[in-house]
Short mmCIF file of C-alpha atoms in Angstrom, two decimals:
data_model
loop_
_atom_site.label_atom_id
_atom_site.label_comp_id
_atom_site.label_asym_id
_atom_site.label_seq_id
_atom_site.Cartn_x
_atom_site.Cartn_y
_atom_site.Cartn_z
CA ALA A 1 39.44 -23.82 -16.75
CA VAL A 2 41.12 -21.71 -14.06
CA ALA A 3 38.87 -18.75 -14.91
CA ALA A 4 35.74 -20.94 -14.86
CA LEU A 5 36.68 -22.51 -11.46
CA THR A 6 37.50 -19.07 -9.98
CA SER A 7 34.17 -17.69 -11.29
CA LEU A 8 32.35 -20.64 -9.75
CA ALA A 9 34.03 -20.00 -6.45
CA VAL A 10 33.08 -16.35 -6.53
CA ALA A 11 29.52 -17.20 -7.54
CA TYR A 12 29.23 -19.66 -4.62
CA LEU A 13 30.56 -17.10 -2.16
CA ASP A 14 28.18 -14.44 -3.45
CA LEU A 15 25.13 -16.75 -3.37
CA THR A 16 26.09 -17.77 0.08
CA ARG A 17 26.08 -14.06 1.09
CA LEU A 18 22.66 -13.59 -0.50
CA VAL A 19 21.32 -16.68 1.26
CA GLN A 20 22.60 -15.29 4.58
CA GLU A 21 20.89 -11.96 3.88
CA ASN A 22 17.61 -13.76 3.08
CA ASP A 23 17.98 -15.77 6.32
CA ASP A 24 18.53 -12.51 8.20
CA GLU A 25 15.36 -11.14 6.59
CA VAL A 26 13.43 -14.26 7.64
CA ALA A 27 14.74 -13.86 11.23
CA ARG A 28 13.69 -10.20 11.29
CA ILE A 29 10.19 -11.08 10.14
CA ALA A 30 10.15 -13.88 12.76
CA ARG A 31 10.89 -11.30 15.47
CA ILE A 32 8.08 -9.08 14.19
CA ALA A 33 5.77 -12.07 14.19
CA GLU A 34 6.84 -12.88 17.70
CA ARG A 35 5.84 -9.40 18.90
CA HIS A 36 2.42 -9.62 17.27
CA VAL A 37 1.78 -13.12 18.74
CA SER A 38 3.13 -12.00 22.17
CA PHE A 39 0.66 -9.17 22.10
CA GLN A 40 -2.11 -11.58 21.34
CA VAL A 41 -0.95 -13.77 24.25
CA VAL A 42 -1.14 -10.89 26.65
CA LYS A 43 -4.66 -10.08 25.50
CA LEU A 44 -5.69 -13.68 26.07
CA ALA A 45 -4.06 -13.72 29.54
CA THR A 46 -5.96 -10.56 30.55
CA GLY A 47 -9.25 -11.64 29.00
CA MET A 48 -9.19 -9.05 26.29
CA GLY A 49 -8.89 -11.58 23.37
CA LEU A 50 -10.60 -14.70 22.07
CA SER A 51 -8.78 -18.02 22.13
CA ALA A 52 -10.61 -19.06 18.98
CA GLN A 53 -8.77 -16.33 17.03
CA PHE A 54 -5.34 -17.28 18.40
CA PRO A 55 -2.98 -16.90 16.67
CA ASP A 56 -4.29 -14.25 14.19
CA TRP A 57 -1.86 -13.67 11.41
CA GLN A 58 -3.83 -10.96 9.63
CA PRO A 59 -2.28 -8.04 11.53
CA LEU A 60 1.25 -9.40 10.73
CA ALA A 61 0.30 -9.78 7.00
CA ASP A 62 -1.10 -6.22 6.97
CA HIS A 63 2.13 -4.67 8.21
CA THR A 64 4.79 -7.09 6.84
CA ASN A 65 5.54 -8.60 3.40
CA LEU A 66 5.03 -12.33 3.83
CA GLN A 67 5.14 -13.27 0.10
CA GLY A 68 6.85 -16.56 -0.36
CA LEU A 69 6.94 -17.21 3.46
CA CYS A 70 5.12 -19.52 5.77
CA VAL A 71 4.28 -18.53 9.42
CA ALA A 72 3.22 -21.13 11.99
CA TYR A 73 2.63 -21.40 15.77
CA ARG A 74 4.17 -24.35 17.61
CA ASP A 75 2.93 -25.09 21.12
CA HIS A 76 4.99 -26.17 24.11
CA ALA A 77 4.53 -29.86 23.07
CA GLY A 78 6.07 -29.14 19.60
CA VAL A 79 2.80 -29.47 17.80
CA THR A 80 2.05 -26.98 15.06
CA THR A 81 -1.38 -25.77 15.60
CA ASP A 82 -1.70 -23.20 12.91
CA ARG A 83 0.21 -22.57 9.70
CA GLN A 84 -0.33 -19.98 6.99
CA CYS A 85 1.62 -19.61 3.68
CA VAL A 86 1.52 -16.61 1.39
CA ALA A 87 1.96 -17.10 -2.30
CA PRO A 88 5.17 -15.50 -3.79
CA ASP A 89 5.07 -12.45 -6.03
CA ALA A 90 3.43 -13.32 -9.35
CA GLY A 91 6.13 -11.35 -11.22
CA LEU A 92 8.91 -13.47 -9.66
CA GLU A 93 10.70 -15.21 -12.58
CA ARG A 94 11.15 -18.97 -12.43
CA PRO A 95 14.81 -19.83 -12.35
CA PRO A 96 16.46 -22.32 -14.77
CA ALA A 97 16.48 -25.97 -13.88
CA TRP A 98 20.30 -26.12 -13.60
CA PHE A 99 20.28 -23.20 -11.17
CA SER A 100 17.60 -24.77 -9.03
CA TYR A 101 19.40 -28.09 -8.99
CA ALA A 102 22.68 -26.44 -8.05
CA VAL A 103 21.18 -24.37 -5.27
CA ARG A 104 19.29 -27.33 -3.72
CA HIS A 105 22.41 -29.49 -3.61
CA THR A 106 24.83 -26.80 -2.40
CA LEU A 107 22.88 -24.29 -0.30
CA LYS A 108 20.18 -24.35 2.31
CA VAL A 109 17.59 -21.74 1.29
CA ASP A 110 14.64 -22.97 3.37
CA ALA A 111 16.05 -22.49 6.81
CA ALA A 112 13.34 -21.56 9.36
CA SER A 113 13.62 -18.98 12.08
CA ALA A 114 11.76 -19.76 15.44
CA GLN A 115 11.05 -17.16 18.22
CA PRO A 116 9.59 -18.15 21.64
CA VAL A 117 6.40 -16.47 22.81
CA GLY A 118 4.43 -16.66 26.08
CA TYR A 119 3.21 -14.69 29.07
CA TYR A 120 4.19 -16.28 32.31
CA GLU A 121 2.64 -19.76 32.15
CA PHE A 122 0.10 -18.92 29.52
CA ALA A 123 0.33 -19.97 25.83
CA GLN A 124 3.96 -21.02 25.95
CA GLY A 125 5.14 -21.84 22.37
CA GLN A 126 7.15 -20.65 19.35
CA VAL A 127 6.49 -18.58 16.24
CA VAL A 128 8.21 -20.22 13.21
CA VAL A 129 8.78 -18.37 9.94
CA SER A 130 10.15 -20.40 7.04
CA PRO A 131 10.69 -19.55 3.34
CA GLN A 132 9.03 -21.63 0.61
CA PRO A 133 11.90 -23.36 -1.21
CA GLU A 134 10.73 -22.52 -4.74
CA ALA A 135 10.11 -18.92 -3.87
CA ALA A 136 13.48 -18.66 -2.03
CA ILE A 137 15.38 -20.12 -5.08
CA ALA A 138 13.50 -17.72 -7.37
CA ARG A 139 14.32 -14.76 -5.16
CA LEU A 140 17.96 -15.93 -5.08
CA TRP A 141 18.02 -16.14 -8.87
CA ARG A 142 16.68 -12.62 -9.23
CA GLN A 143 19.27 -11.27 -6.78
CA GLY A 144 22.32 -13.25 -8.18
CA ARG A 145 21.53 -13.21 -11.93
CA PRO A 146 23.42 -9.97 -12.71
CA MET A 147 26.49 -11.26 -10.93
CA LEU A 148 26.32 -14.62 -12.72
CA ALA A 149 25.97 -12.90 -16.07
CA LEU A 150 29.03 -10.74 -15.26
CA LEU A 151 31.07 -13.82 -14.28
CA GLY A 152 29.99 -15.67 -17.43
CA ILE A 153 31.09 -12.71 -19.59
CA ASP A 154 34.35 -12.56 -17.66
CA VAL A 155 35.04 -16.29 -18.32
CA LEU A 156 34.36 -15.90 -22.03
CA ALA A 157 36.50 -12.80 -22.24
CA VAL A 158 39.41 -14.41 -20.43
CA THR A 159 39.07 -17.55 -22.53
CA GLY A 160 38.83 -15.55 -25.76
CA LEU A 161 41.86 -13.40 -24.82
CA ALA A 162 43.88 -16.50 -23.92
CA TRP A 163 42.90 -18.12 -27.21
CA PHE A 164 43.91 -15.20 -29.30
CA ALA A 165 47.12 -14.69 -27.32
CA VAL A 166 48.17 -18.29 -27.71
CA ALA A 167 47.11 -18.29 -31.38
CA ALA A 168 49.16 -15.19 -32.04
CA ALA A 169 52.13 -16.72 -30.28
CA LEU A 170 51.86 -19.96 -32.19
CA ARG A 171 51.16 -18.41 -35.60
CA PRO A 172 54.87 -18.36 -36.54
CA THR A 173 55.04 -22.11 -35.95
CA GLU A 174 52.73 -22.59 -39.01
CA GLY A 175 55.62 -21.35 -41.24
CA VAL A 176 58.01 -23.62 -39.38
CA LEU A 177 55.77 -26.63 -39.95
CA ALA A 178 55.34 -25.70 -43.58
CA GLY A 179 59.11 -25.41 -43.99
CA LEU A 180 59.65 -28.82 -42.37
CA ALA A 181 56.99 -30.30 -44.69
CA ARG A 182 58.88 -28.84 -47.68
CA MET A 183 62.12 -30.30 -46.31
CA ALA A 184 60.46 -33.70 -45.94
CA ASP A 185 59.37 -33.50 -49.58
CA GLY A 186 62.98 -32.80 -50.62
CA ASP A 187 62.88 -29.05 -51.09
CA LEU A 188 65.83 -27.82 -49.19
CA ALA A 189 65.99 -24.30 -50.77
CA ILE A 190 64.09 -22.81 -47.84
CA CYS A 191 64.91 -19.95 -45.53
CA LEU A 192 62.35 -19.36 -42.87
CA PRO A 193 61.89 -15.65 -41.83
CA PRO A 194 62.88 -14.69 -38.32
CA SER A 195 60.31 -14.35 -35.59
CA ARG A 196 59.88 -11.85 -32.82
CA ILE A 197 59.26 -14.68 -30.30
CA THR A 198 62.52 -15.89 -28.79
CA GLU A 199 61.66 -19.65 -28.68
CA VAL A 200 60.27 -19.62 -32.25
CA SER A 201 63.24 -17.62 -33.43
CA SER A 202 65.54 -20.24 -32.02
CA ILE A 203 63.53 -23.02 -33.79
CA VAL A 204 63.65 -21.03 -37.09
CA SER A 205 67.43 -20.64 -36.81
CA ALA A 206 67.88 -24.35 -36.16
CA VAL A 207 65.67 -25.28 -39.15
CA ASN A 208 67.56 -22.95 -41.44
CA ARG A 209 70.93 -24.32 -40.26
CA LEU A 210 69.61 -27.85 -40.75
CA ALA A 211 68.44 -27.06 -44.30
CA SER A 212 71.78 -25.48 -45.10
CA ARG A 213 73.74 -28.49 -43.80
CA LEU A 214 71.40 -30.86 -45.68
CA ARG A 215 71.99 -28.88 -48.89
CA SER A 216 75.74 -29.16 -48.41
CA THR A 217 75.55 -32.80 -47.55
CA LEU A 218 73.36 -33.68 -50.53
CA ALA A 219 75.59 -31.66 -52.84
CA GLU A 220 78.64 -33.55 -51.52
CA ARG A 221 76.78 -36.74 -51.93
CA ALA A 222 75.71 -35.99 -55.49
CA ASP A 223 79.29 -34.95 -56.34
CA LEU A 224 80.63 -38.19 -54.86
CA ALA A 225 77.99 -40.27 -56.67
CA HIS A 226 78.79 -38.45 -59.88
CA ARG A 227 82.50 -39.31 -59.50
CA LEU A 228 81.63 -42.94 -58.66
CA VAL A 229 79.48 -43.26 -61.76
CA ASP A 230 82.12 -41.58 -63.97
CA ALA A 231 84.69 -44.00 -62.49
CA HIS A 232 82.40 -46.88 -63.08
CA GLU A 233 81.80 -45.89 -66.71
CA ALA A 234 85.60 -45.28 -67.20
CA GLU A 235 86.27 -48.76 -65.79
CA ARG A 236 83.67 -50.24 -68.14
CA ARG A 237 85.30 -48.46 -71.10
CA ASN A 238 88.71 -49.62 -70.10
CA LEU A 239 87.59 -53.18 -69.47
CA ALA A 240 85.76 -53.24 -72.85
CA ARG A 241 88.87 -51.93 -74.58
CA GLU A 242 91.08 -54.50 -72.94
CA LEU A 243 88.70 -57.28 -73.73
CA HIS A 244 88.41 -56.15 -77.35
CA ASP A 245 92.06 -55.59 -77.90
CA GLU A 246 93.36 -58.65 -76.07
CA LEU A 247 90.84 -61.40 -75.58
CA ALA A 248 88.83 -60.78 -78.78
CA GLN A 249 92.14 -60.91 -80.84
CA CYS A 250 93.24 -64.08 -79.09
CA LEU A 251 89.90 -65.80 -79.79
CA SER A 252 90.04 -64.68 -83.38
CA ALA A 253 93.63 -66.11 -83.66
CA ILE A 254 92.53 -69.37 -82.01
CA SER A 255 89.69 -69.71 -84.46
CA ALA A 256 92.02 -69.06 -87.40
CA LYS A 257 94.58 -71.53 -86.08
CA ALA A 258 91.95 -74.14 -85.62
CA ALA A 259 90.82 -73.69 -89.22
CA LEU A 260 94.38 -73.95 -90.47
CA ILE A 261 94.96 -77.15 -88.44
CA ALA A 262 91.82 -78.68 -89.97
CA MET A 263 92.87 -77.70 -93.46
CA LYS A 264 96.48 -79.10 -93.15
CA ALA A 265 95.52 -82.25 -91.15
CA GLY A 266 93.13 -83.53 -93.81
CA PRO A 267 95.49 -85.77 -95.88
CA ALA A 268 97.94 -86.68 -93.06
CA CYS A 269 95.63 -87.12 -90.00
CA PRO A 270 91.97 -87.01 -90.68
CA ALA A 271 91.18 -87.57 -86.95
CA LEU A 272 92.37 -84.01 -86.12
CA ILE A 273 89.75 -82.39 -88.39
CA GLY A 274 86.92 -82.89 -85.91
CA GLU A 275 88.97 -81.72 -82.93
CA ALA A 276 90.14 -78.63 -84.84
CA GLU A 277 86.58 -77.79 -85.90
CA ALA A 278 85.40 -78.27 -82.27
CA ILE A 279 88.08 -75.83 -81.11
CA GLY A 280 87.08 -73.31 -83.81
CA SER A 281 83.44 -73.63 -82.79
CA VAL A 282 84.14 -72.98 -79.05
CA ALA A 283 86.36 -70.09 -80.01
CA SER A 284 83.56 -68.58 -82.27
CA SER A 285 80.92 -69.12 -79.58
CA THR A 286 83.13 -67.45 -76.93
CA LEU A 287 83.88 -64.57 -79.28
CA ALA A 288 80.11 -64.12 -79.87
CA GLN A 289 79.47 -64.06 -76.11
CA LEU A 290 82.35 -61.62 -75.72
CA ARG A 291 80.82 -59.25 -78.25
CA ASP A 292 77.55 -59.35 -76.27
CA THR A 293 79.46 -58.59 -73.13
CA LEU A 294 81.28 -55.70 -74.84
CA VAL A 295 77.98 -54.28 -75.94
CA ARG A 296 76.70 -54.43 -72.33
CA LEU A 297 79.84 -52.80 -71.01
CA ARG A 298 79.87 -49.95 -73.48
CA PRO A 299 77.12 -49.77 -76.06
CA PRO A 300 78.77 -48.06 -79.01
CA GLU A 301 75.48 -46.67 -80.47
CA ILE A 302 74.98 -44.25 -77.52
CA ASP A 303 77.86 -42.11 -78.70
CA GLU A 304 76.85 -42.42 -82.30
CA LEU A 305 73.10 -42.56 -82.35
CA GLY A 306 72.01 -40.98 -79.07
CA LEU A 307 69.70 -42.17 -76.31
CA LEU A 308 66.54 -42.51 -78.37
CA GLN A 309 67.81 -44.96 -81.00
CA SER A 310 70.01 -46.76 -78.45
CA LEU A 311 67.05 -47.54 -76.19
CA ARG A 312 64.96 -48.53 -79.24
CA ARG A 313 67.64 -51.04 -80.33
CA MET A 314 68.10 -52.38 -76.81
CA VAL A 315 64.32 -52.90 -76.37
CA LEU A 316 64.07 -54.70 -79.69
CA ALA A 317 67.13 -56.86 -78.84
CA TRP A 318 65.67 -57.61 -75.42
CA GLY A 319 62.30 -58.58 -76.93
CA ARG A 320 64.08 -61.01 -79.27
CA ASP A 321 65.90 -62.61 -76.35
CA HIS A 322 62.64 -62.86 -74.40
CA PRO A 323 59.90 -63.84 -76.86
CA ASP A 324 57.46 -64.79 -74.13
CA ILE A 325 57.32 -61.18 -72.97
CA GLU A 326 55.83 -58.50 -75.11
CA CYS A 327 58.08 -55.41 -74.90
CA ARG A 328 57.15 -52.02 -76.25
CA PHE A 329 59.09 -48.72 -76.51
CA GLU A 330 57.10 -45.46 -76.33
CA PRO A 331 59.18 -42.27 -76.78
CA SER A 332 57.73 -38.78 -76.68
CA GLY A 333 59.77 -35.62 -77.27
CA SER A 334 63.17 -34.59 -78.50
CA PHE A 335 66.32 -36.02 -76.81
CA LEU A 336 69.06 -34.66 -79.07
CA ASP A 337 70.42 -32.16 -76.54
CA LEU A 338 70.73 -34.57 -73.68
CA PRO A 339 74.18 -34.52 -72.05
CA MET A 340 76.14 -37.78 -72.37
CA PRO A 341 76.07 -38.60 -68.61
CA VAL A 342 72.24 -38.35 -68.62
CA SER A 343 71.89 -40.52 -71.70
CA VAL A 344 74.25 -43.21 -70.39
CA SER A 345 72.60 -43.27 -66.93
CA LEU A 346 69.10 -43.56 -68.31
CA TYR A 347 70.22 -46.28 -70.73
CA ARG A 348 71.83 -48.25 -67.86
CA ILE A 349 68.77 -47.83 -65.60
CA ALA A 350 66.38 -49.07 -68.34
CA GLN A 351 68.80 -51.94 -68.97
CA GLU A 352 68.88 -52.93 -65.30
CA CYS A 353 65.07 -52.67 -64.95
CA LEU A 354 64.48 -54.93 -67.97
CA THR A 355 66.94 -57.44 -66.49
CA ASN A 356 64.97 -57.40 -63.20
CA VAL A 357 61.70 -57.84 -65.04
CA ALA A 358 63.05 -60.91 -66.77
CA ARG A 359 64.44 -62.38 -63.58
CA HIS A 360 61.78 -61.64 -61.02
CA ALA A 361 58.54 -60.09 -62.31
CA GLY A 362 56.96 -63.01 -64.16
CA ALA A 363 55.39 -60.46 -66.53
CA SER A 364 53.86 -60.95 -69.94
CA HIS A 365 54.04 -57.29 -71.02
CA VAL A 366 56.53 -54.54 -70.29
CA THR A 367 56.63 -50.96 -71.57
CA VAL A 368 59.62 -48.62 -71.65
CA SER A 369 58.58 -44.98 -71.94
CA LEU A 370 60.96 -42.18 -72.66
CA VAL A 371 59.21 -38.77 -72.09
CA ARG A 372 60.45 -35.15 -72.15
CA PRO A 373 57.90 -33.41 -69.88
CA GLY A 374 59.82 -30.15 -70.25
CA SER A 375 63.07 -28.69 -71.57
CA ASP A 376 64.70 -29.11 -68.16
CA GLN A 377 63.53 -32.65 -67.43
CA VAL A 378 63.61 -36.15 -68.92
CA GLU A 379 61.68 -39.11 -67.59
CA VAL A 380 62.02 -42.83 -68.21
CA ARG A 381 59.37 -45.24 -67.00
CA ILE A 382 59.56 -49.07 -67.02
CA ALA A 383 56.14 -50.59 -66.31
CA ASP A 384 55.27 -54.33 -66.25
CA ASP A 385 52.22 -56.37 -65.47
CA GLY A 386 54.03 -58.87 -63.29
CA ARG A 387 53.51 -59.95 -59.69
CA GLY A 388 54.16 -56.33 -58.48
CA LEU A 389 55.75 -57.60 -55.26
CA VAL A 390 55.13 -55.61 -52.07
CA LEU A 391 55.48 -51.85 -52.70
CA ASP A 392 56.97 -51.17 -49.26
CA GLU A 393 59.57 -53.81 -49.81
CA GLU A 394 60.48 -52.46 -53.26
CA ARG A 395 60.74 -48.93 -51.76
CA ALA A 396 63.00 -50.30 -49.05
CA ARG A 397 65.17 -51.83 -51.69
CA LEU A 398 65.37 -48.55 -53.58
CA ALA A 399 66.28 -46.84 -50.30
CA GLY A 400 69.11 -49.28 -49.88
CA GLU A 401 67.82 -51.77 -47.40
CA GLY A 402 68.74 -55.21 -48.65
CA ALA A 403 69.37 -53.83 -52.20
CA GLY A 404 71.36 -55.72 -54.80
CA LEU A 405 74.14 -54.32 -56.85
CA GLY A 406 71.77 -53.40 -59.69
CA VAL A 407 69.57 -51.33 -57.49
CA VAL A 408 72.56 -49.70 -55.80
CA GLY A 409 73.90 -48.74 -59.26
CA MET A 410 70.49 -47.20 -60.19
CA ARG A 411 70.43 -45.14 -56.99
CA GLU A 412 74.00 -43.97 -57.48
CA ARG A 413 73.27 -42.86 -61.00
CA VAL A 414 70.10 -40.99 -60.04
CA ALA A 415 71.84 -39.39 -57.04
CA ALA A 416 74.77 -38.31 -59.24
CA LEU A 417 72.42 -36.42 -61.55
CA GLN A 418 70.35 -34.99 -58.68
CA GLY A 419 67.22 -36.79 -59.89
CA GLN A 420 64.41 -38.80 -58.37
CA ILE A 421 63.55 -42.46 -58.55
CA GLY A 422 60.24 -43.94 -57.29
CA LEU A 423 57.83 -46.84 -57.58
CA GLU A 424 54.15 -46.84 -58.57
CA LEU A 425 51.64 -49.71 -58.55
CA CYS A 426 50.03 -50.55 -61.95
CA VAL A 427 46.41 -51.40 -62.45
CA PRO A 428 45.33 -54.17 -62.05
CA HIS A 429 48.74 -55.45 -61.08
CA GLY A 430 52.35 -54.91 -61.79
CA LEU A 431 55.03 -52.36 -60.87
CA SER A 432 56.36 -49.22 -62.55
CA VAL A 433 59.88 -47.76 -61.91
CA VAL A 434 59.89 -43.98 -62.66
CA VAL A 435 63.10 -42.03 -62.96
CA LEU A 436 63.09 -38.20 -63.39
CA ILE A 437 66.39 -36.53 -64.27
CA PRO A 438 66.87 -32.72 -64.47
CA VAL A 439 68.57 -31.56 -67.68
CA PRO A 440 71.00 -28.60 -67.26
CA PRO A 441 70.79 -25.73 -69.69
CA LYS A 442 72.80 -25.99 -72.93
CA SER A 443 75.18 -23.27 -71.87
CA LEU A 444 76.02 -25.14 -68.64
CA VAL A 445 76.47 -28.39 -70.59
CA SER A 446 78.89 -26.66 -73.00
CA THR A 447 80.82 -25.18 -70.03
CA VAL A 448 81.13 -28.56 -68.41
CA ARG A 449 82.37 -30.16 -71.61
CA GLN A 450 84.96 -27.44 -72.07
CA VAL A 451 86.21 -27.91 -68.47
CA VAL A 452 86.34 -31.74 -68.99
CA VAL A 453 88.28 -31.31 -72.27
CA ALA A 454 90.69 -28.89 -70.63
#
């Protein structure tokens, strides 16, 4: 813009100079015309000329180039008595419309030049020479076109150089933006190359430091989440052991005592038989509920049968408890080499998702998929055809905004294993919870087990 404005100013000044030169040329021709007409006036005053031929412009036209000009004689009363215009040069190029418009509105190209003539009191008047506007603009276009072309090339060159200079200066920012996009997608293993530009180099250093700190923070968070999950599972095991060893034994004893009381009270006090049987029934029912609770606290089949069979049994049991919801289990792949923390976490996540489906989804079908997309990953997907809720609200819950304890537990387990949890909408309705967990190599798993044992 600055280059264009500067070029316009230069063009205006140069065109103004050309207009002034043309005005000077018109004034010069007016002085020549004045001498010719003054000579004719002297001839009339001395009786050597004819008034019928006054003024005679032919001698002027024979000795002067009047193309594109008009010459006229104006008497002492200001009345133009004779006017003659000469057509412009046929080879004069017609200027563009934008140039004519600009010149007409910014410059005065048709300024006339008047010269007084007379001999004493005889034939007092003026000779007026004026350029024809179209011819004057065409002549100005021919004179100023090289300069305008040069200024246009200069503007394009300056603009192009500025564009390439700024593009070259900003090219390193493409790498910075790409790195920030990778960071936003969760890839923190980035290290942007340094830049020769000081400002960009500072930004690159800041981004690299930020990525390093985020990696450290996420590693610490994953370690803390892993410890929390381990502590949670240990507490579950201890609680299940205490309930099994203490409360279950007490309930079994109560049930046995109630049966003994019913047996001995028969002959002596028949009224106690019903009470004793009621106590035994309550004890048996409580013991059955306790066994279900123990299974939820620590499913024994995970250690014995592995994740695949444990999930299959849980899905079948859940389907029996919820006969109005069709539940399917779709495994794909081998899961024998999964570490125990991964198996337990996936089992717990599927368990919590099925609980949420039963409580909130209002679904008629639910599918639990266990997939091994690669040797280093395992995926569990729980999809239902329920109400689906609002996806943004569900994502907010997964992010921790207004989340319940079950959702918090799922997030902690996924974070502990450095996995990913997300939501997808099902067609035509429903919601799908997708959990992707990385599986460490077998050598690393063996090392971790040896360290834990030690």
